[in-house]
mmCIF file of C-alpha atoms in Angstrom:
data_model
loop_
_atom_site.group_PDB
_atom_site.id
_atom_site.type_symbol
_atom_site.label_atom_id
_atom_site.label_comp_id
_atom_site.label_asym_id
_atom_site.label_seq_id
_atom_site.Cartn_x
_atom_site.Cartn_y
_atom_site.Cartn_z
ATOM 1 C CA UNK D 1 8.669 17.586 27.190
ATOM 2 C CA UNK D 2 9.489 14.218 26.698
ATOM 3 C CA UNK D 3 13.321 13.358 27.263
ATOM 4 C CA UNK D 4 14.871 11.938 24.262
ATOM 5 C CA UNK D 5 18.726 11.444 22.957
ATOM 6 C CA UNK D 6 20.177 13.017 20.250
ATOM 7 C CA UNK D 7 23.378 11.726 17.717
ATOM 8 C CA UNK D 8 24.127 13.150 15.115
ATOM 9 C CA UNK D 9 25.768 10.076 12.571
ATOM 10 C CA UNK D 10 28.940 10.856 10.701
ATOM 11 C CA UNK D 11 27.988 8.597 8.100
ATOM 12 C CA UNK D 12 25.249 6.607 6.539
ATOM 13 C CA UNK D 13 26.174 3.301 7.891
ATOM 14 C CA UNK D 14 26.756 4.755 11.500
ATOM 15 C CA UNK D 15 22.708 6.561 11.109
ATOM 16 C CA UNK D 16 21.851 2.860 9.760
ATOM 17 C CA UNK D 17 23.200 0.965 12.905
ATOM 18 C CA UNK D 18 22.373 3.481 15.347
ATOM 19 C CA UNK D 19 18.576 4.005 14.411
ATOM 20 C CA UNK D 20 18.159 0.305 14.026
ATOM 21 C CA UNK D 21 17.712 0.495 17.777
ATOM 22 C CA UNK D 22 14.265 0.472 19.349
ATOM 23 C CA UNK D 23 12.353 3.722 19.251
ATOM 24 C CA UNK D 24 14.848 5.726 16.889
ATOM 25 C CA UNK D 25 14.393 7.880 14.562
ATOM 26 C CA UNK D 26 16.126 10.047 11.477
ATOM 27 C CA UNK D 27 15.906 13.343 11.355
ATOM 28 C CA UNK D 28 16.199 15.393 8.696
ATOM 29 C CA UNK D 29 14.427 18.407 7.860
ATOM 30 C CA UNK D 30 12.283 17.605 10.835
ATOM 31 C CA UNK D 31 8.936 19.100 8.814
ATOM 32 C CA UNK D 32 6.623 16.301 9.611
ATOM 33 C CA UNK D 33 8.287 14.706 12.965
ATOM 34 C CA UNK D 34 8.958 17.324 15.351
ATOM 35 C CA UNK D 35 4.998 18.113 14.330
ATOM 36 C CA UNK D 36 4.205 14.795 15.836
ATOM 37 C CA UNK D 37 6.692 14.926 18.499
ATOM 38 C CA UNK D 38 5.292 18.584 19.845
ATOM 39 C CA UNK D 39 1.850 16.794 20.147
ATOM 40 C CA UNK D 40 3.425 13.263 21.375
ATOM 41 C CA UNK D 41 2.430 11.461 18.349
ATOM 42 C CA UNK D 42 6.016 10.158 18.092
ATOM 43 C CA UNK D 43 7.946 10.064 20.995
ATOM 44 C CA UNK D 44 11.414 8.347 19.919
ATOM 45 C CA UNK D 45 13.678 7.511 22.469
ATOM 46 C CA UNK D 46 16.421 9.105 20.342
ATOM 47 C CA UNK D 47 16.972 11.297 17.342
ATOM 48 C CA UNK D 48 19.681 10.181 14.326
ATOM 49 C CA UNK D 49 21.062 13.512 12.756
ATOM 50 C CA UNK D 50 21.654 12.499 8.759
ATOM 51 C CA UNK D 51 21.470 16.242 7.566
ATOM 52 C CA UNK D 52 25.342 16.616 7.523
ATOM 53 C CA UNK D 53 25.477 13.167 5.400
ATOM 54 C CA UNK D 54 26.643 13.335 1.967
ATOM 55 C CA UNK D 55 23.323 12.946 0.228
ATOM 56 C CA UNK D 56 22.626 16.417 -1.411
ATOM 57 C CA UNK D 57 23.888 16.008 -4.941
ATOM 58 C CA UNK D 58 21.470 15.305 -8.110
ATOM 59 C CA UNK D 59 23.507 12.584 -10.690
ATOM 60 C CA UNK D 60 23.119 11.472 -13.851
ATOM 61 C CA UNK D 61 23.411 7.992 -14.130
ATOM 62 C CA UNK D 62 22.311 5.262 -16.823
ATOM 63 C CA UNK D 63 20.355 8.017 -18.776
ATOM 64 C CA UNK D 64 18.287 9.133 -15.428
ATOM 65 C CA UNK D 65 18.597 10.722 -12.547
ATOM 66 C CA UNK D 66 19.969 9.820 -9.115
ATOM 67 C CA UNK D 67 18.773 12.414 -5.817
ATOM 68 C CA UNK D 68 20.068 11.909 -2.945
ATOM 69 C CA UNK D 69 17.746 11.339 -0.560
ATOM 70 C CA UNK D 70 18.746 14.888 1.601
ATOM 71 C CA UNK D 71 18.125 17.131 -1.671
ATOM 72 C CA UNK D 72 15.733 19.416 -0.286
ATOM 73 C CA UNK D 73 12.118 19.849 -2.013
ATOM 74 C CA UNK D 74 13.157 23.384 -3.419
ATOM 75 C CA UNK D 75 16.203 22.355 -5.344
ATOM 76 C CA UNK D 76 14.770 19.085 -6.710
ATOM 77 C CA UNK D 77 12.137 21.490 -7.952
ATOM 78 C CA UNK D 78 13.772 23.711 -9.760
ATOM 79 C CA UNK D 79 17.159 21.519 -10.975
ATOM 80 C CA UNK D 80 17.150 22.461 -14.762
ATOM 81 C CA UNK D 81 17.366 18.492 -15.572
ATOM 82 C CA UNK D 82 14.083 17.870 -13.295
ATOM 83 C CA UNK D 83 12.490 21.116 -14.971
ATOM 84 C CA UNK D 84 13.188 19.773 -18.455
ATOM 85 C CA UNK D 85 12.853 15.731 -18.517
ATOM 86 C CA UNK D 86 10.764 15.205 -15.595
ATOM 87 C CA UNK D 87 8.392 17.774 -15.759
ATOM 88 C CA UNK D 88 5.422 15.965 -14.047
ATOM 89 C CA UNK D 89 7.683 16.395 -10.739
ATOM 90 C CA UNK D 90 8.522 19.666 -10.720
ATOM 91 C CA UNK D 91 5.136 20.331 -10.625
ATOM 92 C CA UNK D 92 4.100 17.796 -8.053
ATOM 93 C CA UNK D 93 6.590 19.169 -5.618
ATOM 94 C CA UNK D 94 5.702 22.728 -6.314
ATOM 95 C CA UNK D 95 2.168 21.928 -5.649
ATOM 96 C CA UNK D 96 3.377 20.839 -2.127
ATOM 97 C CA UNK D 97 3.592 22.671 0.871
ATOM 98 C CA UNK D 98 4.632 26.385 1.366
ATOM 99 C CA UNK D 99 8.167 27.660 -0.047
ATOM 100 C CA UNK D 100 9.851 27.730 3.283
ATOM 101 C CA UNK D 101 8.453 24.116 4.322
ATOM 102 C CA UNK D 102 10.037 22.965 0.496
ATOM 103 C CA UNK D 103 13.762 24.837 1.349
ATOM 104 C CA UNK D 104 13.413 22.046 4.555
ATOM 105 C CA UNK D 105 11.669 18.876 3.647
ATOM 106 C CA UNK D 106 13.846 16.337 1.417
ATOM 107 C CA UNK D 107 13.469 13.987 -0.731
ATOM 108 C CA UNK D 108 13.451 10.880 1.500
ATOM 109 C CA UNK D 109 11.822 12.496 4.385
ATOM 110 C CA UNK D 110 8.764 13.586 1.895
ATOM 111 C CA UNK D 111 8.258 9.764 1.236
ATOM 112 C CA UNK D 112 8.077 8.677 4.561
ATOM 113 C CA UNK D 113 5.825 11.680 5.838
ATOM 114 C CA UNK D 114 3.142 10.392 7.930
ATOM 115 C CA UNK D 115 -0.912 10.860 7.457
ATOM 116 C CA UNK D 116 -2.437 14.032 7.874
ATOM 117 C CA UNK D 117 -5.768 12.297 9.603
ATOM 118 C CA UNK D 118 -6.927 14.182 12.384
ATOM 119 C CA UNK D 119 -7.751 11.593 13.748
ATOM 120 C CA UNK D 120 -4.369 10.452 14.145
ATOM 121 C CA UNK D 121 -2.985 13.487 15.452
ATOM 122 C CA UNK D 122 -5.373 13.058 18.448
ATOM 123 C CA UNK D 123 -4.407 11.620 20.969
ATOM 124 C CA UNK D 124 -7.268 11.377 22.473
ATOM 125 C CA UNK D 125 -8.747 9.299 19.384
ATOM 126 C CA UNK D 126 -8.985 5.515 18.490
ATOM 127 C CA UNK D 127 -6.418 5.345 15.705
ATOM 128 C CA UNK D 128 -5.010 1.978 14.569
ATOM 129 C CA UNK D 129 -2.134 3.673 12.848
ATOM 130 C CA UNK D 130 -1.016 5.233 16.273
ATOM 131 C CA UNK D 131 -1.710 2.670 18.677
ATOM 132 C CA UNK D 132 -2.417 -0.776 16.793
ATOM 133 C CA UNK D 133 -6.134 -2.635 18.137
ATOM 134 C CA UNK D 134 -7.591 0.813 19.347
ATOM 135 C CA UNK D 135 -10.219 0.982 16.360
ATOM 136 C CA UNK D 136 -10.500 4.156 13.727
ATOM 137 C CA UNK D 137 -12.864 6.729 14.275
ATOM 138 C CA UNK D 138 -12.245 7.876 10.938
ATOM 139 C CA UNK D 139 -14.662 5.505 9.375
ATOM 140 C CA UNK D 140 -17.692 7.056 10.870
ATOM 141 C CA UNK D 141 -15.938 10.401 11.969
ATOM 142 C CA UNK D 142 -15.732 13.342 10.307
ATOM 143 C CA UNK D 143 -13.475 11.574 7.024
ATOM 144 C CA UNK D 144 -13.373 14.434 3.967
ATOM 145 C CA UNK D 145 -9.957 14.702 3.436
ATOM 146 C CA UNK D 146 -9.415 10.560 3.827
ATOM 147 C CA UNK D 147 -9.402 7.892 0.981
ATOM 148 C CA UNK D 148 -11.283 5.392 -0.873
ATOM 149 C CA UNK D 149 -9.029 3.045 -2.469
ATOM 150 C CA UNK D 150 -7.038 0.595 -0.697
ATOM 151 C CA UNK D 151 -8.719 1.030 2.697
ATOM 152 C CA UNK D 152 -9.161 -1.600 5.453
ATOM 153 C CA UNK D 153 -11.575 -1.906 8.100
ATOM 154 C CA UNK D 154 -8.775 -0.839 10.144
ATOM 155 C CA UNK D 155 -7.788 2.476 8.223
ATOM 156 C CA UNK D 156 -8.747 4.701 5.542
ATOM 157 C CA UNK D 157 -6.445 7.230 6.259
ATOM 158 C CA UNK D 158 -4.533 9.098 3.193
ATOM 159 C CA UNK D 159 -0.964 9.198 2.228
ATOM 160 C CA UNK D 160 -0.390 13.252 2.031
ATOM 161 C CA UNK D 161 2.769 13.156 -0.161
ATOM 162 C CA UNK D 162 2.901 14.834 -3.641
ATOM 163 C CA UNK D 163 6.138 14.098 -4.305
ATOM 164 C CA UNK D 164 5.221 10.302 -3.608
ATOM 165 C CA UNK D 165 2.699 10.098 -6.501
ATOM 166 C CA UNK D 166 4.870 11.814 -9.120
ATOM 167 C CA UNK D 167 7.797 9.358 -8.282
ATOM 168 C CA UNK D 168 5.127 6.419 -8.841
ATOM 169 C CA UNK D 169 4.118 7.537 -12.293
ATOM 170 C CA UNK D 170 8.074 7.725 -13.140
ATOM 171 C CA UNK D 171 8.628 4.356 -12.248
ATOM 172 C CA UNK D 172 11.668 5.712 -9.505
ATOM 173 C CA UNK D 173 13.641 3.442 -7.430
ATOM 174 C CA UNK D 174 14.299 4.191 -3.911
ATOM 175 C CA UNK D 175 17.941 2.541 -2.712
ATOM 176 C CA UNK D 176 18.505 2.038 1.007
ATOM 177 C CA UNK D 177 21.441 1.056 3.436
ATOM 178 C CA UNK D 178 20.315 -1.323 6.029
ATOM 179 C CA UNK D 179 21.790 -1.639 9.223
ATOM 180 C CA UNK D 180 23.831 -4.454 8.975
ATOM 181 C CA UNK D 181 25.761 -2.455 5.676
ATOM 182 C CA UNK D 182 24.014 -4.294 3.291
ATOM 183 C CA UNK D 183 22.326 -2.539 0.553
ATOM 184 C CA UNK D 184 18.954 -2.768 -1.747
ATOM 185 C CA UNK D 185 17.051 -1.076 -4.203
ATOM 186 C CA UNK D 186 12.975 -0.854 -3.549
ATOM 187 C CA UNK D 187 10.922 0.207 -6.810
ATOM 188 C CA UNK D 188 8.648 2.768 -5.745
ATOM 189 C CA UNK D 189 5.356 0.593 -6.043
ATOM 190 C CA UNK D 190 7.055 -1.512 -3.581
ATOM 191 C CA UNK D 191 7.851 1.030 -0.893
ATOM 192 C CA UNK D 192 4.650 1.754 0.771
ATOM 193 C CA UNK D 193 2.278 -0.718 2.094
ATOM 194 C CA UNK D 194 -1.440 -1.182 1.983
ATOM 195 C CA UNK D 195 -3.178 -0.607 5.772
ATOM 196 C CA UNK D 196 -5.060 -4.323 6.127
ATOM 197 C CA UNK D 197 -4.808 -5.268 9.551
ATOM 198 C CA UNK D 198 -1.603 -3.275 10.538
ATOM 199 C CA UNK D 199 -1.685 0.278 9.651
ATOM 200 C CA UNK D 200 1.042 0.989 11.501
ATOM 201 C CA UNK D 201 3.239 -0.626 9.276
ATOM 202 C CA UNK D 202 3.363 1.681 6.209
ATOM 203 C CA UNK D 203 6.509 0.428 4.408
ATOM 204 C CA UNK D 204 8.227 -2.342 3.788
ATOM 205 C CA UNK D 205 11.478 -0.826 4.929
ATOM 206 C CA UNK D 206 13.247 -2.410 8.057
ATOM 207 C CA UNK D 207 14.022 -1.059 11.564
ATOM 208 C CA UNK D 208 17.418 1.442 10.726
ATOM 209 C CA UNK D 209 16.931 1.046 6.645
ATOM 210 C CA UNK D 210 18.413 4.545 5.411
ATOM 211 C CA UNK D 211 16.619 5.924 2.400
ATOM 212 C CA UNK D 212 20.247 6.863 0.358
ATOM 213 C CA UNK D 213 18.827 8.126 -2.972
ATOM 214 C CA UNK D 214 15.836 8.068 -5.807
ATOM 215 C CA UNK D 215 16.608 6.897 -8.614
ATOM 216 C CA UNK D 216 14.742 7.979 -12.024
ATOM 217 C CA UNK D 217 14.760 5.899 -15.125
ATOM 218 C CA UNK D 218 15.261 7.480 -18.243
ATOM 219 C CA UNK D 219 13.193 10.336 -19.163
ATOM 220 C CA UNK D 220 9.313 9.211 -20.625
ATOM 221 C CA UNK D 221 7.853 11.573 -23.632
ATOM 222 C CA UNK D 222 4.723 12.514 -23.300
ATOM 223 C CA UNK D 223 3.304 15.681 -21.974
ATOM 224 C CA UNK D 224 3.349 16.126 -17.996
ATOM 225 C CA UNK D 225 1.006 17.196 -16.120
ATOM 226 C CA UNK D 226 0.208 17.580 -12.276
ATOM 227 C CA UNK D 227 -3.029 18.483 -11.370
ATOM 228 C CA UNK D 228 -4.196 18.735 -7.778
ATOM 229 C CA UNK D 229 -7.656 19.482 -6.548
ATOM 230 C CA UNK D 230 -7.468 21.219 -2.824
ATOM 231 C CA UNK D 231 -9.608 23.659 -0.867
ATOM 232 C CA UNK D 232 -7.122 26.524 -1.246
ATOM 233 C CA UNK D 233 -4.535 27.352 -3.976
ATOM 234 C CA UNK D 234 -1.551 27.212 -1.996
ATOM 235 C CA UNK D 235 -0.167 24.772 1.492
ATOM 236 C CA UNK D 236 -3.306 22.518 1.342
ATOM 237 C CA UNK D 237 -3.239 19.106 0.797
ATOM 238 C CA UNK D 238 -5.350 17.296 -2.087
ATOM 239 C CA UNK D 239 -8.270 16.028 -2.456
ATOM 240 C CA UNK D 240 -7.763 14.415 -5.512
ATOM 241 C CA UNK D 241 -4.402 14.751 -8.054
ATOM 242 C CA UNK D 242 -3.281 13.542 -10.978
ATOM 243 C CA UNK D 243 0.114 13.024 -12.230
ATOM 244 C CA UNK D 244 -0.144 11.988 -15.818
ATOM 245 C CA UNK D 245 2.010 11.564 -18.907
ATOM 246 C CA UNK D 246 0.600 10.449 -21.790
ATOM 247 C CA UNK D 247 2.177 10.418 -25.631
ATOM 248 C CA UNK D 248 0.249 10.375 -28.009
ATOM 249 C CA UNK D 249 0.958 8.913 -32.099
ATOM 250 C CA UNK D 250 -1.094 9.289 -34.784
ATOM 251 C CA UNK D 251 -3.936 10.746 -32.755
ATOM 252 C CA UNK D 252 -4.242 7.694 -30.420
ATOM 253 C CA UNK D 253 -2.639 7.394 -27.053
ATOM 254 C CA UNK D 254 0.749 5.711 -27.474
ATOM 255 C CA UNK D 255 1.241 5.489 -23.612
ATOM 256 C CA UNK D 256 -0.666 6.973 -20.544
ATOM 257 C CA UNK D 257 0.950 6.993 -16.895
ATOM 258 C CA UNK D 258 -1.166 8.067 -14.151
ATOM 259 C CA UNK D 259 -0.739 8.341 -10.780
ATOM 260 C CA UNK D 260 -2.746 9.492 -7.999
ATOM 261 C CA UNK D 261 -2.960 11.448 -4.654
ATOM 262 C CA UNK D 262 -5.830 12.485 -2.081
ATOM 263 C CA UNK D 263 -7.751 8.857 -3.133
ATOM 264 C CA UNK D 264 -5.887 6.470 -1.874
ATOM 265 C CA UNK D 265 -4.100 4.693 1.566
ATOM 266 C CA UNK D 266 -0.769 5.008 -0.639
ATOM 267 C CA UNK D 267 0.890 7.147 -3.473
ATOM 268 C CA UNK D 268 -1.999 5.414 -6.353
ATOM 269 C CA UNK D 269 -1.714 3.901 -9.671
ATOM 270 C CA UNK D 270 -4.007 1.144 -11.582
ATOM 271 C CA UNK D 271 -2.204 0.268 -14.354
ATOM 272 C CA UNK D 272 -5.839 -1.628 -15.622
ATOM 273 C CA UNK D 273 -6.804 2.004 -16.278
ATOM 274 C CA UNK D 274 -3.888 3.020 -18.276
ATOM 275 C CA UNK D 275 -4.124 -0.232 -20.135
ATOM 276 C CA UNK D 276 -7.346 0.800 -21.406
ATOM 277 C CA UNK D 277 -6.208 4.186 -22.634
ATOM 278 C CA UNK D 278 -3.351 2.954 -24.536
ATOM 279 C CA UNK D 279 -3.778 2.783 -28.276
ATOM 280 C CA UNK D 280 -7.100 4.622 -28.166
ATOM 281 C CA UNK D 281 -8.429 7.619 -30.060
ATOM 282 C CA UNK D 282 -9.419 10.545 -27.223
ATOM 283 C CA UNK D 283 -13.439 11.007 -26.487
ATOM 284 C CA UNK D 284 -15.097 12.125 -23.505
ATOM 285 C CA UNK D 285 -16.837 8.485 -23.133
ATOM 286 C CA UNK D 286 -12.739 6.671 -23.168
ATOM 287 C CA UNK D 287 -12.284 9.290 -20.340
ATOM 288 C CA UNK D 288 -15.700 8.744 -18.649
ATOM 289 C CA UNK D 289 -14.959 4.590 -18.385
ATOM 290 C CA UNK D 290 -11.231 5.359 -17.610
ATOM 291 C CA UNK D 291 -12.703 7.314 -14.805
ATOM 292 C CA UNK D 292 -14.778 4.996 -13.574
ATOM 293 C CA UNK D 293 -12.297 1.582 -14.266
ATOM 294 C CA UNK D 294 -9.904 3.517 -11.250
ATOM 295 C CA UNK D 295 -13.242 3.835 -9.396
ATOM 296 C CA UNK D 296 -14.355 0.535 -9.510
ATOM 297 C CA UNK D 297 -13.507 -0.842 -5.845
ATOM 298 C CA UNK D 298 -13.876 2.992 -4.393
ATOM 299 C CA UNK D 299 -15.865 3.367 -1.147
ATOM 300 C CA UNK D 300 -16.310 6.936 0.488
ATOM 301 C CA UNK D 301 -17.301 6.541 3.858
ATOM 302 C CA UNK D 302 -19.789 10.019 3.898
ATOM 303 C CA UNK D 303 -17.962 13.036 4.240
ATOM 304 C CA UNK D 304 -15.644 12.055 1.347
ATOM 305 C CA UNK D 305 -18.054 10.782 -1.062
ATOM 306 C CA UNK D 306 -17.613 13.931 -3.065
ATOM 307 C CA UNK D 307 -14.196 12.586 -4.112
ATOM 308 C CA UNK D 308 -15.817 9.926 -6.606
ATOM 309 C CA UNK D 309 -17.238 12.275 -8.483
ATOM 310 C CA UNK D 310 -14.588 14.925 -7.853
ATOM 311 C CA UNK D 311 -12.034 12.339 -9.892
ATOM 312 C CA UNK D 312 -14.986 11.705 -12.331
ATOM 313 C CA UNK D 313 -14.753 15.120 -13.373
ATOM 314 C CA UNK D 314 -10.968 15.724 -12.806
ATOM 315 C CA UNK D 315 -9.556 12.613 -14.632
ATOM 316 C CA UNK D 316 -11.142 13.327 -18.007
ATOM 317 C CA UNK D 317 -10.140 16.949 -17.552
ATOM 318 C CA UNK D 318 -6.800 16.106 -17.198
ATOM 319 C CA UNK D 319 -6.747 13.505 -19.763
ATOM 320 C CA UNK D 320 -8.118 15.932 -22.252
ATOM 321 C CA UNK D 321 -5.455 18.444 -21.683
ATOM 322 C CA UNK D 322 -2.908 16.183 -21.947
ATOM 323 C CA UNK D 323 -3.920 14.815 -25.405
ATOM 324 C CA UNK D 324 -4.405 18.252 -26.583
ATOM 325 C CA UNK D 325 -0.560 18.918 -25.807
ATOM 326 C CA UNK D 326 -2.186 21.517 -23.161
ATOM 327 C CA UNK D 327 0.014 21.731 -20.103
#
């Protein structure tokens, strides 16, 4: 047991100064960091309590949706609003996790969970993301579950988040609370970084920055759809998903958002391959090349070559059941 201290902040801009300190932490539901702290993955100096912060409630505002960023996984899930306009995460989230790990885990925690590379749970392992300039012996390790797009030569370890990949086909906003009281909005796209040469640092927020809220833009037509490829049906992580909304007019896709998890270093999208969907008639050939536009700069690295032709076959399938008005 590693000694650590413990606040617990009475109000956003006291968790915002007090975690700006070296070594500190939030703490929230605690479903991903006291993981890493039991196997001294993460061993903050001290623990900022935010669960008693007023940050539960789900708003409309500006014809979207604001969730705060303690709403827990469950009741984001099932809020009749989410259930109705924003389908395609409803799905994602239910896709995530076990039921009792989704009545803990919120909404901000759930995009800042770490990797689930084993490689960097091991302490005993060269991992970059863990302890910068030790090397990754994920590249020539045993790498199924890790990605191919967006990797460096320092890491090709995979953001695990479901949540994460819905919220980047919806466009969201993520607003924060620095510690010095000012305030900012992050689009979602912006949020987490690619590895490169410092893994470590995975988003672009700074030292105390407070994840508030999520803001949704107004709802997007289109059928939704959340499809996620995994080695069991239930508390697995994927190997390849897809969140996708596509509208179709006049038999031709008006619009196509797509969104990916289990490929990629962070929460995927290429908006090249939705560009070439958009105002075309559905075949299996305009899936096929859609396919293999996302796959274009894709390297598997052995054990998770599978996943190229995993998305090969799982794009298309989703593609075609969302132009069918299938979901």
């Amino acid at each position: 047991m590693r000694q650590f201290d413990y606040v617990r902040a009475a109000s956003p801009s006291e968790a915002a100064h007090v975690a700006s300190e070296a070594s500190a932490k939030f703490i929230a539901g605690g479903t991903n960091l006291l993981d890493l702290m039991k196997l001294q993955v993460e061993v903050p100096d001290k623990l900022v309590d935010i669960t008693r912060l007023s940050l539960k409630s789900i708003e409309e505002v500006d014809g979207g949706l604001r969730i705060g960023a303690l709403v827990t996984n469950s009741d984001l899930a099932a809020d009749e609003r989410v259930r109705r306009d924003y389908e395609v995460l409803s799905r994602a989230l239910l896709a995530g996790a076990s039921g009792q790990l989704r009545n803990k885990a919120t909404t901000g925690g759930n995009l800042l969970q770490r990797t689930r590379c084993g490689y960097f749970y091991e302490t005993t392992a060269r991992c970059n993301k863990r302890e910068p300039g030790s090397g990754c012996d994920g590249r020539e390790g045993f790498n199924r579950i890790l990605a191919v797009l967006g990797t460096s030569e320092s890491c090709i370890a995979t953001h695990p988040s479901d949540m994460a990949v819905a919220m980047r086909a919806l466009d969201a906003v993520v607003e924060t609370l620095k510690s010095d009281g000012s305030t900012r909005e992050i689009p979602i796209a912006e949020l987490h970084r690619l590895p490169g040469a410092t893994p470590q640092i995975e988003t672009s927020l700074e030292p105390g920055e407070l994840i508030t809220a999520v803001r949704l833009p107004k709802p997007v037509d289109g059928v939704h759809l959340y499809r996620k490829v995994r080695d069991r049906a239930s508390y697995a992580f994927a190997l390849v998903s897809v969140a996708a909304i596509v509208r179709m007019d006049a038999g031709r896709i008006a619009e196509a958002r797509l969104a990916f998890g289990g490929l990629g270093t962070v929460p995927w999208r290429d908006q090249a391959v939705e560009a070439a969907l958009k105002g075309q008639a559905p075949s299996d050939a305009l899936f096929a090349e859609a396919a293999d536009l996302l796959l274009k700069d894709a390297k598997g690295f052995g054990d998770n070559d599978f996943k190229l032709e995993l998305t090969r076959r799982t794009l298309p399938a989703v593609l075609h059941d969302a132009t069918r008005g299938e979901n």
